[in-house]
Structure formats: C-alpha cells, structure tokens
Amino acid sequence: DAGVIQSPRHEVTEMGQEVTLRCKPISGHNSLFWYRQTMMRGLELLIYFNNNVPIDDSGMPEDRFSAKMPNASFSTLKIQPSEPRDSAVYFCASSPGTSEAETQYFGPGTRLLVL
Amino acid sequence: GNSVTQMEGPVTLSEEAFLTINCTYTATGYPSLFWYVQYPGEGLQLLLKATKADDKGSNKGFEATYRKETTSFHLEKGSVQVSDSAVYFCALNQGGSEKLVFGKGTKLTVNP
C-alpha cells in the first residue's frame, strides 16, 4: 500500500495568498484527520471526518481555515488568506474504522512557510 | 479535559543504554493509550498501544504498561540503538471518539 499521500511536501507563499493542501488517505480507510505541528503548540488536531462527513472541527483555528472531503479518496485543507503564524507542518492521517483504539496512519506532512 | 504530560526532553543516551520516557495522563473513563514515534522528516507512526488497565504494549523492543492506579504509560527499552533516535509522543483517545490528545513529544538522541 502506498500509505497516506500528501501534496505538496513543501509550500512557500506570501501573506495573504490562498494555500491548498491535499491528502489521499489509505484506500478503504473510513476516517481522516488533519493535524498541525509547531514547536510552540505541539501537535494539534484541526478536524476529522468519518465516511467523508466532518465530525469535529473544533480545532480549526479560525474562519480562514476550511477543509473538505468530497469523496473517500481525497481531502483538502485550505487557508485563505494565509498569515505568517500559519507556518507549520500539516499532517493528514487516516484510520480504518471508528473505534477508540484504531491506529492512525500519518502522511509525510506538508511544510508550510508563509512569508 | 483529557490531557497527556510527557517528560521534558531532549534525552541523550549512549548506544545500549536503558531508556525510560515518562508519560502520565488525565482522563475521564478508561481511554486507550498510545506511543507514536516520529523519525526525522517523516510523519508519526504507531509504536505500541494498550486499551485497558494492566495491558502491556510492545514493539521493536519497546514496552509500556497501562497503569490505572498511577495514570501512567511509561515507555521503556532495555538497550537503545542509534536508529532509535526520534521524537516520541504519548497519546490518549478521548473516550467515545477517535480524537487523539498528544503530549508535547520527547526528542531522543542515541550516540554511538
């Protein structure tokens, strides 16, 4: 299996620009998670989906952030407009089911730098 | 709310040394507990997990026991290798959902 695929791996943009991060989960997995990792705040869950439906978006920092999952094999996280404080590594993860003890499989991450 | 507290890093050890990384948690009910590892430039991957009290998770020589009485899930390895150099995250699920709450991470460096 190819694992969770994220693109781009690196993104450098200027403040005010729109940024779109993409994720392809492992085939057959029912849940998808978006995380943000920074030195100051550690690893934070932004939003997660079950069967393409957003279940909990309480971690989304503000209205500038939005996430979609139009089908089982694709999700996007969009930041518009971007700000320097959005600079971080963004991870997508997927898991096979919906139980509490499910393993989450992480992608390699997208390193975002907003200038 | 639920939370995880890990020992502060970084931790630097010589090869074949004994490793302990402390993890304690606060949670309602009986969460599942996890250790994830992040190698440089990669995403996190599951190292081991335990789903109920007194369970021991183990993988690649690492072990951790779910201690309900001390609300702890300390990670141990008897003899570390250079290839174990990574950041280690303790995590718990929030009961009734799939949400994971992560500790801050502990960076381990193993020198030859």
mmCIF file of C-alpha atoms in Angstrom:
data_model
loop_
_atom_site.group_PDB
_atom_site.id
_atom_site.type_symbol
_atom_site.label_atom_id
_atom_site.label_comp_id
_atom_site.label_asym_id
_atom_site.label_seq_id
_atom_site.Cartn_x
_atom_site.Cartn_y
_atom_site.Cartn_z
ATOM 1 C CA ASP A 1 0.000 0.000 0.000
ATOM 2 C CA ALA A 2 1.240 3.488 -0.816
ATOM 3 C CA GLY A 3 0.308 4.913 2.554
ATOM 4 C CA VAL A 4 -1.207 8.330 3.105
ATOM 5 C CA ILE A 5 -0.141 10.708 0.345
ATOM 6 C CA GLN A 6 0.137 14.437 0.876
ATOM 7 C CA SER A 7 0.946 17.221 -1.550
ATOM 8 C CA PRO A 8 2.771 19.445 -1.821
ATOM 9 C CA ARG A 9 5.562 18.379 0.541
ATOM 10 C CA HIS A 10 6.800 21.939 0.842
ATOM 11 C CA GLU A 11 4.994 25.225 0.238
ATOM 12 C CA VAL A 12 6.352 28.737 0.473
ATOM 13 C CA THR A 13 3.881 31.557 -0.034
ATOM 14 C CA GLU A 14 3.367 35.181 0.798
ATOM 15 C CA MET A 15 1.000 36.537 3.386
ATOM 16 C CA GLY A 16 -2.498 36.977 2.009
ATOM 17 C CA GLN A 17 -2.252 34.218 -0.567
ATOM 18 C CA GLU A 18 -4.529 31.183 -0.649
ATOM 19 C CA VAL A 19 -2.943 27.846 0.246
ATOM 20 C CA THR A 20 -4.447 24.443 -0.531
ATOM 21 C CA LEU A 21 -3.064 21.269 0.994
ATOM 22 C CA ARG A 22 -4.093 17.897 -0.368
ATOM 23 C CA CYS A 23 -4.403 14.424 1.090
ATOM 24 C CA LYS A 24 -5.146 10.977 -0.271
ATOM 25 C CA PRO A 25 -5.935 8.533 2.554
ATOM 26 C CA ILE A 26 -5.192 4.821 2.517
ATOM 27 C CA SER A 27 -7.736 3.004 0.406
ATOM 28 C CA GLY A 28 -10.541 1.513 2.488
ATOM 29 C CA HIS A 29 -9.978 3.747 5.493
ATOM 30 C CA ASN A 30 -13.106 5.402 6.830
ATOM 31 C CA SER A 31 -11.661 8.215 8.932
ATOM 32 C CA LEU A 32 -9.412 11.118 8.006
ATOM 33 C CA PHE A 33 -7.671 13.621 10.279
ATOM 34 C CA TRP A 34 -5.869 16.923 9.713
ATOM 35 C CA TYR A 35 -3.206 17.967 12.254
ATOM 36 C CA ARG A 36 -0.917 20.941 12.617
ATOM 37 C CA GLN A 37 2.514 20.686 14.268
ATOM 38 C CA THR A 38 4.506 23.643 15.597
ATOM 39 C CA MET A 39 7.305 23.960 18.107
ATOM 40 C CA MET A 40 5.220 26.175 20.349
ATOM 41 C CA ARG A 41 1.916 24.269 20.374
ATOM 42 C CA GLY A 42 2.984 20.735 19.510
ATOM 43 C CA LEU A 43 0.583 18.530 17.570
ATOM 44 C CA GLU A 44 -2.990 19.806 17.299
ATOM 45 C CA LEU A 45 -5.992 18.131 15.722
ATOM 46 C CA LEU A 46 -7.731 20.565 13.386
ATOM 47 C CA ILE A 47 -10.631 18.500 12.030
ATOM 48 C CA TYR A 48 -11.628 14.918 11.355
ATOM 49 C CA PHE A 49 -14.036 13.149 9.020
ATOM 50 C CA ASN A 50 -15.878 9.828 9.199
ATOM 51 C CA ASN A 51 -17.114 8.468 5.857
ATOM 52 C CA ASN A 52 -16.446 11.868 4.260
ATOM 53 C CA VAL A 53 -18.578 13.735 6.829
ATOM 54 C CA PRO A 54 -16.907 16.301 9.143
ATOM 55 C CA ILE A 55 -17.378 15.114 12.711
ATOM 56 C CA ASP A 56 -15.405 17.584 14.792
ATOM 57 C CA ASP A 57 -13.904 20.850 13.555
ATOM 58 C CA SER A 58 -13.409 22.412 16.981
ATOM 59 C CA GLY A 59 -9.673 22.580 16.407
ATOM 60 C CA MET A 60 -9.898 24.731 13.296
ATOM 61 C CA PRO A 61 -8.262 27.973 14.407
ATOM 62 C CA GLU A 62 -10.497 30.451 12.625
ATOM 63 C CA ASP A 63 -12.636 31.110 9.593
ATOM 64 C CA ARG A 64 -9.595 31.405 7.380
ATOM 65 C CA PHE A 65 -9.269 27.630 7.578
ATOM 66 C CA SER A 66 -11.618 25.243 5.782
ATOM 67 C CA ALA A 67 -11.499 21.534 4.981
ATOM 68 C CA LYS A 68 -13.429 19.355 2.583
ATOM 69 C CA MET A 69 -13.657 15.687 1.768
ATOM 70 C CA PRO A 70 -15.612 15.362 -1.489
ATOM 71 C CA ASN A 71 -15.033 11.609 -1.716
ATOM 72 C CA ALA A 72 -13.394 8.738 0.133
ATOM 73 C CA SER A 73 -10.052 9.178 -1.573
ATOM 74 C CA PHE A 74 -9.397 12.903 -1.356
ATOM 75 C CA SER A 75 -9.407 15.760 1.131
ATOM 76 C CA THR A 76 -8.226 19.355 1.095
ATOM 77 C CA LEU A 77 -7.295 21.859 3.768
ATOM 78 C CA LYS A 78 -7.462 25.453 2.596
ATOM 79 C CA ILE A 79 -6.138 28.603 4.221
ATOM 80 C CA GLN A 80 -7.396 31.889 2.825
ATOM 81 C CA PRO A 81 -5.869 34.360 3.404
ATOM 82 C CA SER A 82 -2.673 32.890 4.810
ATOM 83 C CA GLU A 83 -0.698 34.596 7.591
ATOM 84 C CA PRO A 84 2.873 34.087 8.866
ATOM 85 C CA ARG A 85 1.551 32.446 12.053
ATOM 86 C CA ASP A 86 0.110 29.644 9.901
ATOM 87 C CA SER A 87 3.645 28.442 9.201
ATOM 88 C CA ALA A 88 3.789 24.860 10.440
ATOM 89 C CA VAL A 89 3.894 21.245 9.321
ATOM 90 C CA TYR A 90 0.431 19.973 8.408
ATOM 91 C CA PHE A 91 -0.207 16.247 8.661
ATOM 92 C CA CYS A 92 -3.023 14.190 7.263
ATOM 93 C CA ALA A 93 -3.784 10.815 8.841
ATOM 94 C CA SER A 94 -6.312 8.081 8.153
ATOM 95 C CA SER A 95 -7.631 5.113 10.112
ATOM 96 C CA PRO A 96 -9.558 2.002 9.107
ATOM 97 C CA GLY A 97 -12.617 2.350 11.338
ATOM 98 C CA THR A 98 -14.248 4.374 14.031
ATOM 99 C CA SER A 99 -13.315 2.637 17.271
ATOM 100 C CA GLU A 100 -11.387 4.360 20.030
ATOM 101 C CA ALA A 101 -8.339 2.140 19.713
ATOM 102 C CA GLU A 102 -7.818 2.473 15.972
ATOM 103 C CA THR A 103 -4.308 3.157 14.757
ATOM 104 C CA GLN A 104 -3.924 6.373 12.807
ATOM 105 C CA TYR A 105 -1.597 6.279 9.797
ATOM 106 C CA PHE A 106 0.147 9.558 9.120
ATOM 107 C CA GLY A 107 1.316 11.019 5.853
ATOM 108 C CA PRO A 108 4.760 12.631 5.481
ATOM 109 C CA GLY A 109 3.377 16.123 6.064
ATOM 110 C CA THR A 110 3.353 19.431 4.211
ATOM 111 C CA ARG A 111 5.829 22.001 5.482
ATOM 112 C CA LEU A 112 4.225 25.433 5.011
ATOM 113 C CA LEU A 113 6.103 28.698 5.268
ATOM 114 C CA VAL A 114 4.144 31.931 4.984
ATOM 115 C CA LEU A 115 6.344 34.969 4.473
ATOM 116 C CA GLY B 1 -10.433 17.865 29.899
ATOM 117 C CA ASN B 2 -8.222 14.965 28.873
ATOM 118 C CA SER B 3 -4.506 15.649 28.779
ATOM 119 C CA VAL B 4 -1.128 13.969 28.493
ATOM 120 C CA THR B 5 2.082 15.036 30.213
ATOM 121 C CA GLN B 6 5.432 13.765 28.978
ATOM 122 C CA MET B 7 8.861 14.234 30.452
ATOM 123 C CA GLU B 8 10.730 17.199 29.018
ATOM 124 C CA GLY B 9 13.414 16.485 26.503
ATOM 125 C CA PRO B 10 15.742 16.276 24.899
ATOM 126 C CA VAL B 11 17.134 12.958 26.092
ATOM 127 C CA THR B 12 20.622 11.916 25.011
ATOM 128 C CA LEU B 13 21.871 8.384 25.608
ATOM 129 C CA SER B 14 24.723 6.184 24.545
ATOM 130 C CA GLU B 15 24.041 3.090 22.495
ATOM 131 C CA GLU B 16 22.879 0.097 24.601
ATOM 132 C CA ALA B 17 21.716 2.333 27.463
ATOM 133 C CA PHE B 18 18.359 1.809 29.179
ATOM 134 C CA LEU B 19 15.586 4.174 28.164
ATOM 135 C CA THR B 20 12.592 5.443 30.105
ATOM 136 C CA ILE B 21 10.297 8.199 28.890
ATOM 137 C CA ASN B 22 7.636 9.085 31.429
ATOM 138 C CA CYS B 23 4.038 9.705 30.460
ATOM 139 C CA THR B 24 1.108 10.460 32.729
ATOM 140 C CA TYR B 25 -2.424 11.261 31.744
ATOM 141 C CA THR B 26 -5.635 12.839 32.951
ATOM 142 C CA ALA B 27 -8.830 11.442 31.559
ATOM 143 C CA THR B 28 -12.395 10.571 32.387
ATOM 144 C CA GLY B 29 -13.274 6.949 31.985
ATOM 145 C CA TYR B 30 -10.797 4.453 30.543
ATOM 146 C CA PRO B 31 -9.034 5.768 27.473
ATOM 147 C CA SER B 32 -6.815 3.795 25.136
ATOM 148 C CA LEU B 33 -3.162 4.812 25.359
ATOM 149 C CA PHE B 34 -0.605 5.058 22.578
ATOM 150 C CA TRP B 35 3.040 5.745 21.857
ATOM 151 C CA TYR B 36 3.805 7.189 18.432
ATOM 152 C CA VAL B 37 7.291 7.805 17.034
ATOM 153 C CA GLN B 38 8.379 10.432 14.509
ATOM 154 C CA TYR B 39 11.661 9.918 12.677
ATOM 155 C CA PRO B 40 13.335 12.984 11.147
ATOM 156 C CA GLY B 41 11.432 14.354 8.188
ATOM 157 C CA GLU B 42 8.606 11.832 8.468
ATOM 158 C CA GLY B 43 5.085 11.600 9.794
ATOM 159 C CA LEU B 44 4.190 9.876 13.034
ATOM 160 C CA GLN B 45 3.811 6.124 13.171
ATOM 161 C CA LEU B 46 2.339 3.917 15.849
ATOM 162 C CA LEU B 47 4.922 2.280 18.089
ATOM 163 C CA LEU B 48 2.606 0.488 20.526
ATOM 164 C CA LYS B 49 -0.711 0.793 22.284
ATOM 165 C CA ALA B 50 -2.767 -0.554 25.199
ATOM 166 C CA THR B 51 -6.506 -0.465 25.505
ATOM 167 C CA LYS B 52 -7.200 -1.402 29.129
ATOM 168 C CA ALA B 53 -5.637 -1.347 32.559
ATOM 169 C CA ASP B 54 -2.618 -3.634 33.093
ATOM 170 C CA ASP B 55 -2.246 -4.249 29.350
ATOM 171 C CA LYS B 56 1.330 -4.151 28.104
ATOM 172 C CA GLY B 57 2.024 -2.877 24.621
ATOM 173 C CA SER B 58 5.285 -3.909 22.991
ATOM 174 C CA ASN B 59 7.059 -3.476 19.667
ATOM 175 C CA LYS B 60 10.683 -3.325 18.431
ATOM 176 C CA GLY B 61 11.989 -3.904 21.962
ATOM 177 C CA PHE B 62 9.926 -1.052 23.410
ATOM 178 C CA GLU B 63 7.346 -1.695 26.135
ATOM 179 C CA ALA B 64 4.765 0.303 28.063
ATOM 180 C CA THR B 65 2.240 -0.842 30.667
ATOM 181 C CA TYR B 66 -1.129 0.822 31.213
ATOM 182 C CA ARG B 67 -1.146 1.682 34.948
ATOM 183 C CA LYS B 68 -4.566 2.891 36.002
ATOM 184 C CA GLU B 69 -3.598 3.391 39.657
ATOM 185 C CA THR B 70 -0.821 5.837 38.746
ATOM 186 C CA THR B 71 -2.429 7.045 35.475
ATOM 187 C CA SER B 72 0.823 6.342 33.686
ATOM 188 C CA PHE B 73 2.075 4.732 30.482
ATOM 189 C CA HIS B 74 5.865 4.988 30.652
ATOM 190 C CA LEU B 75 7.894 3.898 27.627
ATOM 191 C CA GLU B 76 10.925 1.652 28.222
ATOM 192 C CA LYS B 77 13.597 -0.071 26.200
ATOM 193 C CA GLY B 78 16.395 -2.124 27.636
ATOM 194 C CA SER B 79 19.085 -1.324 25.080
ATOM 195 C CA VAL B 80 18.688 1.591 22.681
ATOM 196 C CA GLN B 81 20.286 1.823 19.247
ATOM 197 C CA VAL B 82 21.344 4.790 17.158
ATOM 198 C CA SER B 83 18.385 4.061 14.883
ATOM 199 C CA ASP B 84 16.008 4.761 17.787
ATOM 200 C CA SER B 85 16.847 8.467 17.580
ATOM 201 C CA ALA B 86 13.484 10.156 17.019
ATOM 202 C CA VAL B 87 10.727 12.106 18.735
ATOM 203 C CA TYR B 88 8.354 10.033 20.862
ATOM 204 C CA PHE B 89 4.754 11.065 21.545
ATOM 205 C CA CYS B 90 2.448 9.702 24.187
ATOM 206 C CA ALA B 91 -1.245 9.982 23.347
ATOM 207 C CA LEU B 92 -4.683 9.010 24.534
ATOM 208 C CA ASN B 93 -8.005 8.892 22.849
ATOM 209 C CA GLN B 94 -10.923 10.895 24.077
ATOM 210 C CA GLY B 95 -13.428 8.341 25.215
ATOM 211 C CA GLY B 96 -16.236 7.739 22.795
ATOM 212 C CA SER B 97 -14.457 9.271 19.840
ATOM 213 C CA GLU B 98 -11.426 8.782 17.683
ATOM 214 C CA LYS B 99 -9.795 12.042 18.714
ATOM 215 C CA LEU B 100 -6.250 11.635 19.984
ATOM 216 C CA VAL B 101 -4.695 14.006 22.506
ATOM 217 C CA PHE B 102 -0.915 14.092 22.193
ATOM 218 C CA GLY B 103 1.814 15.012 24.626
ATOM 219 C CA LYS B 104 4.425 17.569 23.607
ATOM 220 C CA GLY B 105 6.859 14.909 22.448
ATOM 221 C CA THR B 106 10.276 13.859 23.753
ATOM 222 C CA LYS B 107 13.275 14.011 21.476
ATOM 223 C CA LEU B 108 15.684 11.107 21.904
ATOM 224 C CA THR B 109 19.218 11.124 20.538
ATOM 225 C CA VAL B 110 21.304 7.961 20.781
ATOM 226 C CA ASN B 111 25.035 8.343 20.231
ATOM 227 C CA PRO B 112 27.288 5.510 19.058
#
